[in-house]
Amino acid sequence: ILGCITSIIATLSKTPGLQAIPPLINLAMAVWGMALWGNMSDTCREFFETNYYELNLLFHINVVLLAFSLLVFVCVICLGFAFLGGAVATGGLGGR
C-alpha cells in the first residue's frame, strides 16, 4: 500500500526522485520476507501451516512475487547502465 501511495504521489508531483522509492520498498520487503522465511523454525512453520494455512500460503506467494519484482528492477537498472555506458562510449550523449 505504501509503495502504491508513493508511486501516485511521485507521478502527480513529477518528482523523479520519488519514483525510486516503491522499488526500494519492494527490495526491503523482499529481503525481509526471505529472511523470515529462511530463519523460521520448524515449530513455527508447523504452527502456521496447520492453523493459518491460507496466511502462510499468502506469505510465500508474496515473498516470491517481491523477489521476482526485485529481479526485474535489478535487470532494468543494469540494462539502463549498459545503454548509458554504450552511448557515452560512442560519444552519443556529448551533443557534438
Tab-separated table of N, CA and C in Angstrom:
chain	number	residue	atom	x	y	z
A	1	ILE	N	0.836	-1.185	0.000
A	1	ILE	CA	0.000	0.000	0.000
A	1	ILE	C	0.881	1.248	0.000
A	2	LEU	N	1.941	1.229	0.793
A	2	LEU	CA	2.830	2.381	0.870
A	2	LEU	C	3.511	2.636	-0.473
A	3	GLY	N	3.909	1.587	-1.147
A	3	GLY	CA	4.525	1.738	-2.466
A	3	GLY	C	3.562	2.319	-3.481
A	4	CYS	N	2.307	1.891	-3.433
A	4	CYS	CA	1.291	2.411	-4.349
A	4	CYS	C	1.041	3.894	-4.097
A	5	ILE	N	0.928	4.280	-2.832
A	5	ILE	CA	0.698	5.689	-2.497
A	5	ILE	C	1.890	6.537	-2.924
A	6	THR	N	3.097	6.059	-2.664
A	6	THR	CA	4.294	6.793	-3.057
A	6	THR	C	4.381	6.932	-4.566
A	7	SER	N	4.032	5.890	-5.287
A	7	SER	CA	4.052	5.946	-6.746
A	7	SER	C	3.055	6.967	-7.281
A	8	ILE	N	1.874	7.026	-6.694
A	8	ILE	CA	0.864	8.004	-7.115
A	8	ILE	C	1.352	9.423	-6.840
A	9	ILE	N	1.915	9.655	-5.647
A	9	ILE	CA	2.437	10.979	-5.309
A	9	ILE	C	3.581	11.363	-6.243
A	10	ALA	N	4.464	10.417	-6.549
A	10	ALA	CA	5.591	10.703	-7.442
A	10	ALA	C	5.110	11.047	-8.842
A	11	THR	N	4.090	10.378	-9.317
A	11	THR	CA	3.562	10.640	-10.648
A	11	THR	C	2.871	11.996	-10.706
A	12	LEU	N	2.088	12.301	-9.695
A	12	LEU	CA	1.354	13.565	-9.692
A	12	LEU	C	2.266	14.774	-9.469
A	13	SER	N	3.308	14.608	-8.668
A	13	SER	CA	4.187	15.733	-8.375
A	13	SER	C	5.332	15.866	-9.378
A	14	LYS	N	5.456	14.913	-10.293
A	14	LYS	CA	6.516	14.914	-11.310
A	14	LYS	C	7.908	15.013	-10.680
A	15	THR	N	8.079	14.360	-9.541
A	15	THR	CA	9.366	14.321	-8.858
A	15	THR	C	10.046	12.996	-9.171
A	16	PRO	N	11.113	13.009	-9.978
A	16	PRO	CA	11.726	11.739	-10.380
A	16	PRO	C	12.371	10.980	-9.226
A	17	GLY	N	12.833	11.687	-8.208
A	17	GLY	CA	13.469	11.002	-7.089
A	17	GLY	C	12.509	10.129	-6.308
A	18	LEU	N	11.252	10.534	-6.245
A	18	LEU	CA	10.257	9.738	-5.524
A	18	LEU	C	9.903	8.454	-6.257
A	19	GLN	N	10.141	8.405	-7.545
A	19	GLN	CA	9.782	7.210	-8.311
A	19	GLN	C	10.688	6.029	-8.005
A	20	ALA	N	11.810	6.277	-7.343
A	20	ALA	CA	12.696	5.177	-6.960
A	20	ALA	C	12.288	4.553	-5.635
A	21	ILE	N	11.381	5.180	-4.904
A	21	ILE	CA	11.025	4.674	-3.576
A	21	ILE	C	10.234	3.362	-3.622
A	22	PRO	N	9.201	3.200	-4.479
A	22	PRO	CA	8.487	1.905	-4.484
A	22	PRO	C	9.369	0.691	-4.777
A	23	PRO	N	10.300	0.747	-5.746
A	23	PRO	CA	11.183	-0.418	-5.905
A	23	PRO	C	12.080	-0.650	-4.691
A	24	LEU	N	12.472	0.409	-4.004
A	24	LEU	CA	13.283	0.235	-2.806
A	24	LEU	C	12.463	-0.380	-1.677
A	25	ILE	N	11.190	-0.032	-1.611
A	25	ILE	CA	10.310	-0.667	-0.628
A	25	ILE	C	10.164	-2.149	-0.960
A	26	ASN	N	10.023	-2.473	-2.259
A	26	ASN	CA	9.965	-3.885	-2.666
A	26	ASN	C	11.252	-4.608	-2.298
A	27	LEU	N	12.381	-3.941	-2.477
A	27	LEU	CA	13.659	-4.536	-2.107
A	27	LEU	C	13.683	-4.871	-0.623
A	28	ALA	N	13.305	-3.904	0.204
A	28	ALA	CA	13.321	-4.134	1.651
A	28	ALA	C	12.354	-5.246	2.050
A	29	MET	N	11.147	-5.234	1.486
A	29	MET	CA	10.162	-6.250	1.841
A	29	MET	C	10.582	-7.639	1.345
A	30	ALA	N	11.210	-7.704	0.169
A	30	ALA	CA	11.669	-8.997	-0.354
A	30	ALA	C	12.776	-9.567	0.520
A	31	VAL	N	13.735	-8.731	0.888
A	31	VAL	CA	14.831	-9.208	1.735
A	31	VAL	C	14.305	-9.620	3.107
A	32	TRP	N	13.401	-8.815	3.656
A	32	TRP	CA	12.817	-9.133	4.961
A	32	TRP	C	12.022	-10.441	4.885
A	33	GLY	N	11.228	-10.612	3.840
A	33	GLY	CA	10.447	-11.840	3.676
A	33	GLY	C	11.315	-13.064	3.515
A	34	MET	N	12.408	-12.926	2.727
A	34	MET	CA	13.318	-14.061	2.559
A	34	MET	C	14.016	-14.397	3.870
A	35	ALA	N	14.364	-13.365	4.646
A	35	ALA	CA	14.997	-13.610	5.946
A	35	ALA	C	14.022	-14.303	6.899
A	36	LEU	N	12.764	-13.856	6.910
A	36	LEU	CA	11.766	-14.504	7.770
A	36	LEU	C	11.518	-15.943	7.333
A	37	TRP	N	11.409	-16.151	6.032
A	37	TRP	CA	11.144	-17.487	5.513
A	37	TRP	C	12.308	-18.423	5.817
A	38	GLY	N	13.521	-17.930	5.613
A	38	GLY	CA	14.694	-18.778	5.823
A	38	GLY	C	15.009	-19.069	7.274
A	39	ASN	N	14.672	-18.153	8.171
A	39	ASN	CA	15.014	-18.319	9.583
A	39	ASN	C	13.855	-18.803	10.435
A	40	MET	N	12.752	-19.173	9.808
A	40	MET	CA	11.598	-19.658	10.564
A	40	MET	C	11.897	-21.057	11.107
A	41	SER	N	11.675	-21.237	12.392
A	41	SER	CA	11.936	-22.547	12.998
A	41	SER	C	10.891	-23.562	12.528
A	42	ASP	N	11.214	-24.817	12.694
A	42	ASP	CA	10.287	-25.874	12.278
A	42	ASP	C	8.990	-25.832	13.081
A	43	THR	N	9.089	-25.500	14.352
A	43	THR	CA	7.894	-25.408	15.197
A	43	THR	C	6.984	-24.288	14.718
A	44	CYS	N	7.580	-23.150	14.426
A	44	CYS	CA	6.798	-22.008	13.953
A	44	CYS	C	6.168	-22.315	12.593
A	45	ARG	N	6.957	-22.905	11.704
A	45	ARG	CA	6.446	-23.258	10.370
A	45	ARG	C	5.286	-24.239	10.484
A	46	GLU	N	5.438	-25.239	11.333
A	46	GLU	CA	4.381	-26.234	11.512
A	46	GLU	C	3.115	-25.600	12.105
A	47	PHE	N	3.298	-24.668	13.046
A	47	PHE	CA	2.156	-23.978	13.649
A	47	PHE	C	1.372	-23.200	12.601
A	48	PHE	N	2.083	-22.432	11.775
A	48	PHE	CA	1.394	-21.635	10.767
A	48	PHE	C	0.789	-22.490	9.662
A	49	GLU	N	1.443	-23.579	9.295
A	49	GLU	CA	0.894	-24.442	8.248
A	49	GLU	C	-0.371	-25.162	8.717
A	50	THR	N	-0.460	-25.498	9.998
A	50	THR	CA	-1.652	-26.205	10.477
A	50	THR	C	-2.779	-25.256	10.870
A	51	ASN	N	-2.463	-24.138	11.486
A	51	ASN	CA	-3.511	-23.242	11.993
A	51	ASN	C	-3.880	-22.115	11.036
A	52	TYR	N	-2.923	-21.629	10.289
A	52	TYR	CA	-3.150	-20.485	9.385
A	52	TYR	C	-2.594	-20.801	8.002
A	53	TYR	N	-3.115	-21.839	7.389
A	53	TYR	CA	-2.574	-22.299	6.113
A	53	TYR	C	-2.663	-21.227	5.032
A	54	GLU	N	-3.814	-20.553	4.928
A	54	GLU	CA	-4.003	-19.549	3.876
A	54	GLU	C	-3.067	-18.362	4.072
A	55	LEU	N	-2.883	-17.938	5.309
A	55	LEU	CA	-1.969	-16.832	5.599
A	55	LEU	C	-0.534	-17.219	5.272
A	56	ASN	N	-0.163	-18.430	5.599
A	56	ASN	CA	1.173	-18.931	5.282
A	56	ASN	C	1.377	-19.009	3.768
A	57	LEU	N	0.371	-19.479	3.056
A	57	LEU	CA	0.448	-19.545	1.601
A	57	LEU	C	0.563	-18.145	0.995
A	58	LEU	N	-0.219	-17.212	1.499
A	58	LEU	CA	-0.156	-15.833	1.031
A	58	LEU	C	1.219	-15.230	1.293
A	59	PHE	N	1.798	-15.520	2.436
A	59	PHE	CA	3.138	-15.038	2.754
A	59	PHE	C	4.161	-15.552	1.752
A	60	HIS	N	4.100	-16.848	1.441
A	60	HIS	CA	5.050	-17.431	0.496
A	60	HIS	C	4.866	-16.852	-0.908
A	61	ILE	N	3.627	-16.704	-1.346
A	61	ILE	CA	3.362	-16.113	-2.662
A	61	ILE	C	3.875	-14.686	-2.714
A	62	ASN	N	3.651	-13.921	-1.651
A	62	ASN	CA	4.094	-12.545	-1.600
A	62	ASN	C	5.617	-12.443	-1.678
A	63	VAL	N	6.316	-13.291	-0.960
A	63	VAL	CA	7.778	-13.267	-0.986
A	63	VAL	C	8.292	-13.608	-2.379
A	64	VAL	N	7.696	-14.595	-3.026
A	64	VAL	CA	8.128	-14.969	-4.378
A	64	VAL	C	7.877	-13.828	-5.364
A	65	LEU	N	6.714	-13.189	-5.292
A	65	LEU	CA	6.416	-12.082	-6.197
A	65	LEU	C	7.320	-10.877	-5.942
A	66	LEU	N	7.601	-10.572	-4.683
A	66	LEU	CA	8.510	-9.477	-4.370
A	66	LEU	C	9.926	-9.776	-4.846
A	67	ALA	N	10.358	-11.013	-4.701
A	67	ALA	CA	11.685	-11.382	-5.193
A	67	ALA	C	11.738	-11.270	-6.715
A	68	PHE	N	10.663	-11.650	-7.398
A	68	PHE	CA	10.614	-11.514	-8.850
A	68	PHE	C	10.657	-10.041	-9.264
A	69	SER	N	9.892	-9.198	-8.578
A	69	SER	CA	9.907	-7.772	-8.922
A	69	SER	C	11.279	-7.167	-8.627
A	70	LEU	N	11.944	-7.642	-7.589
A	70	LEU	CA	13.304	-7.188	-7.296
A	70	LEU	C	14.254	-7.586	-8.424
A	71	LEU	N	14.120	-8.797	-8.911
A	71	LEU	CA	14.959	-9.257	-10.016
A	71	LEU	C	14.722	-8.419	-11.269
A	72	VAL	N	13.483	-8.127	-11.578
A	72	VAL	CA	13.160	-7.296	-12.743
A	72	VAL	C	13.726	-5.891	-12.565
A	73	PHE	N	13.607	-5.330	-11.361
A	73	PHE	CA	14.144	-4.000	-11.086
A	73	PHE	C	15.652	-3.962	-11.296
A	74	VAL	N	16.356	-4.970	-10.792
A	74	VAL	CA	17.811	-5.028	-10.962
A	74	VAL	C	18.172	-5.172	-12.436
A	75	CYS	N	17.426	-5.974	-13.178
A	75	CYS	CA	17.694	-6.133	-14.613
A	75	CYS	C	17.474	-4.827	-15.366
A	76	VAL	N	16.429	-4.098	-15.036
A	76	VAL	CA	16.157	-2.812	-15.694
A	76	VAL	C	17.267	-1.814	-15.391
A	77	ILE	N	17.709	-1.754	-14.139
A	77	ILE	CA	18.798	-0.852	-13.771
A	77	ILE	C	20.081	-1.224	-14.510
A	78	CYS	N	20.385	-2.510	-14.578
A	78	CYS	CA	21.599	-2.949	-15.280
A	78	CYS	C	21.523	-2.631	-16.772
A	79	LEU	N	20.371	-2.858	-17.389
A	79	LEU	CA	20.224	-2.520	-18.805
A	79	LEU	C	20.335	-1.016	-19.033
A	80	GLY	N	19.777	-0.229	-18.117
A	80	GLY	CA	19.900	1.224	-18.231
A	80	GLY	C	21.345	1.666	-18.172
A	81	PHE	N	22.111	1.108	-17.238
A	81	PHE	CA	23.525	1.448	-17.152
A	81	PHE	C	24.282	0.980	-18.391
A	82	ALA	N	23.917	-0.170	-18.925
A	82	ALA	CA	24.592	-0.672	-20.123
A	82	ALA	C	24.331	0.236	-21.319
A	83	PHE	N	23.071	0.646	-21.518
A	83	PHE	CA	22.765	1.546	-22.638
A	83	PHE	C	23.401	2.913	-22.443
A	84	LEU	N	23.403	3.415	-21.221
A	84	LEU	CA	24.018	4.701	-20.944
A	84	LEU	C	25.527	4.633	-21.163
A	85	GLY	N	26.144	3.559	-20.707
A	85	GLY	CA	27.577	3.376	-20.923
A	85	GLY	C	27.923	3.243	-22.391
A	86	GLY	N	27.087	2.536	-23.137
A	86	GLY	CA	27.312	2.399	-24.571
A	86	GLY	C	27.172	3.728	-25.288
A	87	ALA	N	26.210	4.525	-24.877
A	87	ALA	CA	26.012	5.833	-25.508
A	87	ALA	C	27.189	6.765	-25.207
A	88	VAL	N	27.680	6.721	-23.978
A	88	VAL	CA	28.820	7.563	-23.615
A	88	VAL	C	30.067	7.099	-24.344
A	89	ALA	N	30.268	5.781	-24.449
A	89	ALA	CA	31.449	5.241	-25.103
A	89	ALA	C	31.496	5.577	-26.587
A	90	THR	N	30.348	5.683	-27.231
A	90	THR	CA	30.324	6.001	-28.654
A	90	THR	C	30.174	7.497	-28.908
A	91	GLY	N	30.134	8.279	-27.836
A	91	GLY	CA	30.029	9.719	-27.995
A	91	GLY	C	28.634	10.195	-28.316
A	92	GLY	N	27.633	9.401	-28.013
A	92	GLY	CA	26.274	9.747	-28.361
A	92	GLY	C	25.594	10.745	-27.449
A	93	LEU	N	26.122	10.990	-26.275
A	93	LEU	CA	25.483	11.905	-25.345
A	93	LEU	C	26.198	13.253	-25.271
A	94	GLY	N	27.288	13.408	-25.967
A	94	GLY	CA	28.076	14.644	-25.877
A	94	GLY	C	27.451	15.819	-26.586
A	95	GLY	N	26.585	15.607	-27.505
A	95	GLY	CA	25.941	16.683	-28.233
A	95	GLY	C	26.788	17.249	-29.363
A	96	ARG	N	27.914	16.631	-29.676
A	96	ARG	CA	28.765	17.109	-30.766
A	96	ARG	C	28.534	16.374	-32.029
